[in-house]
PDB file of C-alpha atoms in Angstrom:
ATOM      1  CA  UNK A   1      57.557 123.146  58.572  1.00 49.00           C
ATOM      2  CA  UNK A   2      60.276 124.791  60.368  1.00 49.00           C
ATOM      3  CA  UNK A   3      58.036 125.676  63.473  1.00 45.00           C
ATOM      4  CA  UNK A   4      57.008 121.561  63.614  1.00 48.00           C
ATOM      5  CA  UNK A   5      61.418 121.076  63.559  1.00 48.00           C
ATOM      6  CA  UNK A   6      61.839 123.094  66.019  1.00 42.00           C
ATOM      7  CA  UNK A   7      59.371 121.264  68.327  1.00 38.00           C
ATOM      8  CA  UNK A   8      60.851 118.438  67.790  1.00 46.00           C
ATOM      9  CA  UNK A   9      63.946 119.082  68.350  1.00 45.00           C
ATOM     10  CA  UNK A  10      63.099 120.587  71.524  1.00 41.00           C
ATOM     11  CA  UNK A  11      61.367 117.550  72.368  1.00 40.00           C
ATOM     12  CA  UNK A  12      64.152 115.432  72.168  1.00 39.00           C
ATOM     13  CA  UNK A  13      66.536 117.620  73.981  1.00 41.00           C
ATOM     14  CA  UNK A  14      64.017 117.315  76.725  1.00 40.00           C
ATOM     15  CA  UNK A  15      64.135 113.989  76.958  1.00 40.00           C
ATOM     16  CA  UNK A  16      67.253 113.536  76.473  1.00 41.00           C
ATOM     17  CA  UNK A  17      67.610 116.108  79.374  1.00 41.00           C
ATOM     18  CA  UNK A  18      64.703 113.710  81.548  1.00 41.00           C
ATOM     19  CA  UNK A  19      66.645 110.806  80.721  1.00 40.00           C
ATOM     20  CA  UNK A  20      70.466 112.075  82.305  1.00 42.00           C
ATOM     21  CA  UNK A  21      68.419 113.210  85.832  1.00 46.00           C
ATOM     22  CA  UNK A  22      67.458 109.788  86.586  1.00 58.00           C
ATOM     23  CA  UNK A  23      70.831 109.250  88.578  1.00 77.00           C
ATOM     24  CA  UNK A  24      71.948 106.260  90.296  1.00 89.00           C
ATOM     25  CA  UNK A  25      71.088 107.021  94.075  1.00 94.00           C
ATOM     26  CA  UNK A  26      70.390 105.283  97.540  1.00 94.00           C
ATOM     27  CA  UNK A  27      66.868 103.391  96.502  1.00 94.00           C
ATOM     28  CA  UNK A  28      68.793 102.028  93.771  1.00 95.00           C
ATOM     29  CA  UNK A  29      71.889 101.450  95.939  1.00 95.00           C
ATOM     30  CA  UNK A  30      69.703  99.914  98.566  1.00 94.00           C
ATOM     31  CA  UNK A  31      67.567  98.065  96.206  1.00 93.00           C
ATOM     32  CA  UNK A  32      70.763  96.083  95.067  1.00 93.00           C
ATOM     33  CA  UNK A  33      72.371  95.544  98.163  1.00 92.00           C
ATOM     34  CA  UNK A  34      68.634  93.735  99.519  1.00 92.00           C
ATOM     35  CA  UNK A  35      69.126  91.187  96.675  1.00 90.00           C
ATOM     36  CA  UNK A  36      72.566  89.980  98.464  1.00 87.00           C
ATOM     37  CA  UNK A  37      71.519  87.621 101.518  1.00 89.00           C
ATOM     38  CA  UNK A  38      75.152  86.787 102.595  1.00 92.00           C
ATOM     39  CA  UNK A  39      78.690  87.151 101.765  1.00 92.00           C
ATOM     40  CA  UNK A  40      81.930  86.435 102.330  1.00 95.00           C
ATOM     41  CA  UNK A  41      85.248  87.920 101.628  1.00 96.00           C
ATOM     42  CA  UNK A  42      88.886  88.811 102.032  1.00 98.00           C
ATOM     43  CA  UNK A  43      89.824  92.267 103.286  1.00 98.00           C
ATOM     44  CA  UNK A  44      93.484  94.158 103.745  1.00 98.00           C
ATOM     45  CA  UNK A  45      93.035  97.000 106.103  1.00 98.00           C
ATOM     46  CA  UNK A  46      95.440  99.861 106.845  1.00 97.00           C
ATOM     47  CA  UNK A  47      95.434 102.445 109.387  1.00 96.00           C
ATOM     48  CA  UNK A  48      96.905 106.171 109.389  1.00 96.00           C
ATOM     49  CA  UNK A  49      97.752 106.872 112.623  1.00 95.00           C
ATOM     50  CA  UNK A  50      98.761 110.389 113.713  1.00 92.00           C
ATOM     51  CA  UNK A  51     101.911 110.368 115.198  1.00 90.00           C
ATOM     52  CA  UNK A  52     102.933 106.653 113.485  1.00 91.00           C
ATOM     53  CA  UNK A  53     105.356 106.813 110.393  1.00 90.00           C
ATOM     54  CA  UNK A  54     103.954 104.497 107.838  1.00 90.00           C
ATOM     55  CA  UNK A  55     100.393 102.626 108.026  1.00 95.00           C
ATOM     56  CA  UNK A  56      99.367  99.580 110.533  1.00 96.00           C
ATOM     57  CA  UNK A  57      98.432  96.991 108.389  1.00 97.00           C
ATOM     58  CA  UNK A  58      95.608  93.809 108.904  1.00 97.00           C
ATOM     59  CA  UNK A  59      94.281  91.188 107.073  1.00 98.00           C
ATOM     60  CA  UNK A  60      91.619  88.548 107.370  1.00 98.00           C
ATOM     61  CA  UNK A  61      88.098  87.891 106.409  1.00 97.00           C
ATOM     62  CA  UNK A  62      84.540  88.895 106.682  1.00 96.00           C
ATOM     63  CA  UNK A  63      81.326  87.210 106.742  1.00 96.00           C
ATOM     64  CA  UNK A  64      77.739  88.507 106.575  1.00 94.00           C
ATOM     65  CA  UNK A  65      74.246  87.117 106.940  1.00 94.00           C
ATOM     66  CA  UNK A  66      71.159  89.302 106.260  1.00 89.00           C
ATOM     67  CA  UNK A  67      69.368  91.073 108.080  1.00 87.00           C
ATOM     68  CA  UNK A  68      71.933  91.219 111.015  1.00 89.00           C
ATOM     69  CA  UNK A  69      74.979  88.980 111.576  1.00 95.00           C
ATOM     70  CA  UNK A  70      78.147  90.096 110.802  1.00 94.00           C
ATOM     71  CA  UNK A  71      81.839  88.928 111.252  1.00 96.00           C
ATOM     72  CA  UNK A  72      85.078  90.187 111.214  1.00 96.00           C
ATOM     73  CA  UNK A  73      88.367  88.097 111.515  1.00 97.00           C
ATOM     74  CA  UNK A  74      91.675  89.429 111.933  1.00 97.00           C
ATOM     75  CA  UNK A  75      94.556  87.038 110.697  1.00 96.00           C
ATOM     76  CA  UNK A  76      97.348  88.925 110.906  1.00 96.00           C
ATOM     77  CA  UNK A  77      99.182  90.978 112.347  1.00 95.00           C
ATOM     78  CA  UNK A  78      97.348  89.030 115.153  1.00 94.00           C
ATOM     79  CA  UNK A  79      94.381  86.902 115.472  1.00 96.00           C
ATOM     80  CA  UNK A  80      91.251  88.348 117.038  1.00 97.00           C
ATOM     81  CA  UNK A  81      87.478  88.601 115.979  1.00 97.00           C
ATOM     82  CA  UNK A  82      84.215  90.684 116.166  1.00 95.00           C
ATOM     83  CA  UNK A  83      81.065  88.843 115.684  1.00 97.00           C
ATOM     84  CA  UNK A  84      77.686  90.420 115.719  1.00 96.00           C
ATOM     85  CA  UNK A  85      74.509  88.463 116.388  1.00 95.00           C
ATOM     86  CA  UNK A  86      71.755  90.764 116.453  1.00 93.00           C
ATOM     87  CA  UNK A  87      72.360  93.452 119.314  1.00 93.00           C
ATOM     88  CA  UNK A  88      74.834  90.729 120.843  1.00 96.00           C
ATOM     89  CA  UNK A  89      78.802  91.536 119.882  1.00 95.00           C
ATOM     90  CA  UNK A  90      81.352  89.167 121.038  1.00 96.00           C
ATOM     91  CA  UNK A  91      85.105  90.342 120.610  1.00 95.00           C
ATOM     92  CA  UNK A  92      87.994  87.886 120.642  1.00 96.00           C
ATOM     93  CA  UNK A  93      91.785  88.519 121.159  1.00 94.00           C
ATOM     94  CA  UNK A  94      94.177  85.434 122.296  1.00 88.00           C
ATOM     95  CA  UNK A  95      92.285  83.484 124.915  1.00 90.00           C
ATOM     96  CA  UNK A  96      90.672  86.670 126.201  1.00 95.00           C
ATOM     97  CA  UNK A  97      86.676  87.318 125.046  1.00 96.00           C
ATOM     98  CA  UNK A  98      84.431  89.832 125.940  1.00 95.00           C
ATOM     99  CA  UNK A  99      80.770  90.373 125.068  1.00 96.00           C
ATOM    100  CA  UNK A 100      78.503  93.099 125.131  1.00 94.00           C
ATOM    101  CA  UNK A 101      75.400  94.588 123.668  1.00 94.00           C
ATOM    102  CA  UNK A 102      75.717  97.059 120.962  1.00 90.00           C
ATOM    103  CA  UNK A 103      72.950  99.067 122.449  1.00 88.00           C
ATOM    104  CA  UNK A 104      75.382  99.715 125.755  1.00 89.00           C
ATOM    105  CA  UNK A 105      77.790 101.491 123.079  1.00 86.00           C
ATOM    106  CA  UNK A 106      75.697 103.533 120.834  1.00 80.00           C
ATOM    107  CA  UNK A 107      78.957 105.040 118.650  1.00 81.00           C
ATOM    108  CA  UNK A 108      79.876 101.187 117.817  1.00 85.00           C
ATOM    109  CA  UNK A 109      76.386 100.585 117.178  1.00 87.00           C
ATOM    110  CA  UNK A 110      76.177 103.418 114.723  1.00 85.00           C
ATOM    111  CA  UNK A 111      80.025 102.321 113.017  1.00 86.00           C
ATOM    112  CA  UNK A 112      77.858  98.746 113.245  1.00 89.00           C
ATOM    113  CA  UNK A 113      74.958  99.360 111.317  1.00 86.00           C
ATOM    114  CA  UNK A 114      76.216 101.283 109.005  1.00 84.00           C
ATOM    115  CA  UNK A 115      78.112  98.008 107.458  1.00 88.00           C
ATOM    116  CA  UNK A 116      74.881  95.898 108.323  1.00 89.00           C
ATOM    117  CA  UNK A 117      72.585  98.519 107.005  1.00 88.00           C
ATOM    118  CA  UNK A 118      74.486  98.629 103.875  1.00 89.00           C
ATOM    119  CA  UNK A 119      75.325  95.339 103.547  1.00 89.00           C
ATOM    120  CA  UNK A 120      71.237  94.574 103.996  1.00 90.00           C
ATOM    121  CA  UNK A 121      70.108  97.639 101.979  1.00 91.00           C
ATOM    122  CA  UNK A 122      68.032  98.348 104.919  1.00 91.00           C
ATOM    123  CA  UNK A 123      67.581 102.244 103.948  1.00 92.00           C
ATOM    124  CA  UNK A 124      65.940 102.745 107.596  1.00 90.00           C
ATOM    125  CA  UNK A 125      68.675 101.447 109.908  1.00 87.00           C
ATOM    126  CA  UNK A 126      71.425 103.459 107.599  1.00 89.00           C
ATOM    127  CA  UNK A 127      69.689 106.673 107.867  1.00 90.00           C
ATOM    128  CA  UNK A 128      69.081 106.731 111.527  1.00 90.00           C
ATOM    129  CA  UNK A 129      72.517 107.177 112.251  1.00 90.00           C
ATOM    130  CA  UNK A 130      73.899 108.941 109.200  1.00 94.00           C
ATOM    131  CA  UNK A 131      73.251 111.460 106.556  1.00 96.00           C
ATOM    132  CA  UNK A 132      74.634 109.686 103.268  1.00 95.00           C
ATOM    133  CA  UNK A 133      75.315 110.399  99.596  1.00 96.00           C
ATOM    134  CA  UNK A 134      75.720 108.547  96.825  1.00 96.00           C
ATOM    135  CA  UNK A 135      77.844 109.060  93.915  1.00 95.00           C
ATOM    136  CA  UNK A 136      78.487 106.913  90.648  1.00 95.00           C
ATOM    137  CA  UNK A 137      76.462 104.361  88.827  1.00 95.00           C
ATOM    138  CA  UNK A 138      75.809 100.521  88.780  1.00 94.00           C
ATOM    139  CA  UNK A 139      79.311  99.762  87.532  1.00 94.00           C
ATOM    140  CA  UNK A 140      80.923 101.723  90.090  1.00 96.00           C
ATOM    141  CA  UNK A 141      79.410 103.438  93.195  1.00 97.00           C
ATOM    142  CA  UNK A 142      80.237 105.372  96.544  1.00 97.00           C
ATOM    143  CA  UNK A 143      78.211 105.826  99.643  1.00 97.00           C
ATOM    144  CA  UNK A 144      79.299 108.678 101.610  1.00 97.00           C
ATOM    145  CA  UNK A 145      77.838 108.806 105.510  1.00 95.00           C
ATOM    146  CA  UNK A 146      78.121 111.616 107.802  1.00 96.00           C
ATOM    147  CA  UNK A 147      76.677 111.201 111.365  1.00 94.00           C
ATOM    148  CA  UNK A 148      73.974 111.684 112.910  1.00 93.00           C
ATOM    149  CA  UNK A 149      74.366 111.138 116.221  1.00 87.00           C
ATOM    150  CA  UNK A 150      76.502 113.608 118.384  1.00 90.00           C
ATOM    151  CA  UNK A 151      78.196 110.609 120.208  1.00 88.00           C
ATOM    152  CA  UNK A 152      79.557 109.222 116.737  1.00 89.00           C
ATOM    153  CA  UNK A 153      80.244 111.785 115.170  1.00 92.00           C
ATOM    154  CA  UNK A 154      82.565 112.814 118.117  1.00 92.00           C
ATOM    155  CA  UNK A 155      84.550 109.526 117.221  1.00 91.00           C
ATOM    156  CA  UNK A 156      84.173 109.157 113.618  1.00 93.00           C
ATOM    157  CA  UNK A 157      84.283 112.210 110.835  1.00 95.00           C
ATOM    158  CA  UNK A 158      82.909 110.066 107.990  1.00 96.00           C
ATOM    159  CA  UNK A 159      82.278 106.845 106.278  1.00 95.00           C
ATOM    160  CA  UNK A 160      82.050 105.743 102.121  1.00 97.00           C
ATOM    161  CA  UNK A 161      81.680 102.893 100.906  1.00 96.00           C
ATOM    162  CA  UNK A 162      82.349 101.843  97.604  1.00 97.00           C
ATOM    163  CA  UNK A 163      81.068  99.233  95.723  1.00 96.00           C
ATOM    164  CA  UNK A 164      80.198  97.925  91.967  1.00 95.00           C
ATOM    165  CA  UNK A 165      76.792  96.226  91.576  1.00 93.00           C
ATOM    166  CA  UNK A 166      75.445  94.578  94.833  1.00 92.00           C
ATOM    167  CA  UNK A 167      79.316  94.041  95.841  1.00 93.00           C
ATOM    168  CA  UNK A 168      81.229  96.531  98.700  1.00 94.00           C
ATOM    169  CA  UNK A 169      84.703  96.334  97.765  1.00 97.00           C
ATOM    170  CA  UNK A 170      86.313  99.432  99.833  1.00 97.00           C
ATOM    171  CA  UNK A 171      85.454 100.840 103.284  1.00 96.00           C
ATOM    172  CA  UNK A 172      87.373 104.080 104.416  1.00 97.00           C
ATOM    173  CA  UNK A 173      86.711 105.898 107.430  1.00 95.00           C
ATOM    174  CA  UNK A 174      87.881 109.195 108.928  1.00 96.00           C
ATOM    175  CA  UNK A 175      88.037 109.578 112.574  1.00 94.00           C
ATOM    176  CA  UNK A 176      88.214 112.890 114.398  1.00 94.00           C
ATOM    177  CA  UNK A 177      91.933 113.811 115.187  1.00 92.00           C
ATOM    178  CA  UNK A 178      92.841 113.016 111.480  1.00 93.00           C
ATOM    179  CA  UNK A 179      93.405 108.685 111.781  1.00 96.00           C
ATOM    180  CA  UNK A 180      91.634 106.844 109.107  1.00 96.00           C
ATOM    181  CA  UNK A 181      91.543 103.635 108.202  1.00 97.00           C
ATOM    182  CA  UNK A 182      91.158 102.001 104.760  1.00 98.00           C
ATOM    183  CA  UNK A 183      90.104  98.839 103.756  1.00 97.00           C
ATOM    184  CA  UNK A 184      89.759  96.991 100.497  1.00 98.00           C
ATOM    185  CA  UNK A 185      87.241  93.790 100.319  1.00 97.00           C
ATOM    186  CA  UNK A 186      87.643  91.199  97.811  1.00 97.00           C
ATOM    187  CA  UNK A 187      84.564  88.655  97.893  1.00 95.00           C
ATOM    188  CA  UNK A 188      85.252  85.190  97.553  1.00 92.00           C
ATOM    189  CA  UNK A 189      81.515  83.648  97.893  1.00 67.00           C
ATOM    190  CA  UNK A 190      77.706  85.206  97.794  1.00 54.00           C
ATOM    191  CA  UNK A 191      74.535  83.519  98.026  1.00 50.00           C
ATOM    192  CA  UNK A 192      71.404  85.257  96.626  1.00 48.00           C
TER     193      UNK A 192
END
């Protein structure tokens, strides 16, 4: 009798062990993210620059449209725009516009896809350019992303993302020379 306790309770503390090492990670990060097919939301930005006393703080909105259109529009401290169309990216400041290819500027591209890639849950576009991590559970979840390529990661030291369900509501990034930025995203309309 005491052998057939003994099994059992090793049983359970087996499965109980089993049942803890099925962590939240990037399939089931990715997996959620896929079920979003656009978005839009609110964002406050601010930047730590070296050298700068205090931050430099933005505002304005973002937009996104799976697999690959994305939008970002600066309201204050000054209008101006990025909008992404497939490998198209047309930037917008005052009555001045230039556009470009992202492929012609492969460290954008990388800073690029890793919002689109995330924002998609396209696992294959995100880990081309970075090595990532992810922490947390369902109800509350980072994605940390360390590049890849030598030409990024010459710009940019790393990238997380947090989120909570299939929502991204923070984006802070470290650039080499010790600036970050840090943003904080507040949706205000998704579409499955």
């Amino acid at each position: 009798m005491t052998w057939r306790r003994a099994c059992r309770g090793l049983l359970l503390a087996v499965a109980f062990d089993a049942s803890s090492a099925w962590a939240f990670d990037l399939p089931d990060l990715m997996g959620l993210l896929a079920k979003q097919k656009s978005g839009e939301a609110r964002f406050t930005e601010q930047r730590f620059v070296r050298g700068l006393e205090g931050p430099l703080n933005a505002s304005g909105t973002l937009s996104f449209t799976a697999p690959d259109k994305l939008s970002r529009r600066t309201l204050t401290p000054r209008p101006e725009s990025m909008v992404v169309d497939g490998n198209n990216m047309v930037l917008s400041r005052g009555e001045r516009t230039r556009t470009m290819t992202l492929d012609s500027v492969p460290e954008l591209q990388g800073l690029v896809e890793a919002m689109r890639g995330t924002l998609s849950g396209d696992t294959a576009a995100l880990t081309r350019y970075f090595k990532s991590a992810v922490g947390g559970s369902v109800d509350g979840w980072t994605l940390d992303l360390q590049p890849l390529d030598n030409r990024l990661a010459a710009q940019v030291r790393s990238v997380r993302m947090s989120g909570r369900g299939s929502e991204v509501l923070g984006l802070e990034m470290e650039f080499v020379g010790g600036d970050r930025s840090v943003m904080t995203i507040v949706p205000t309309r998704s579409a499955q």
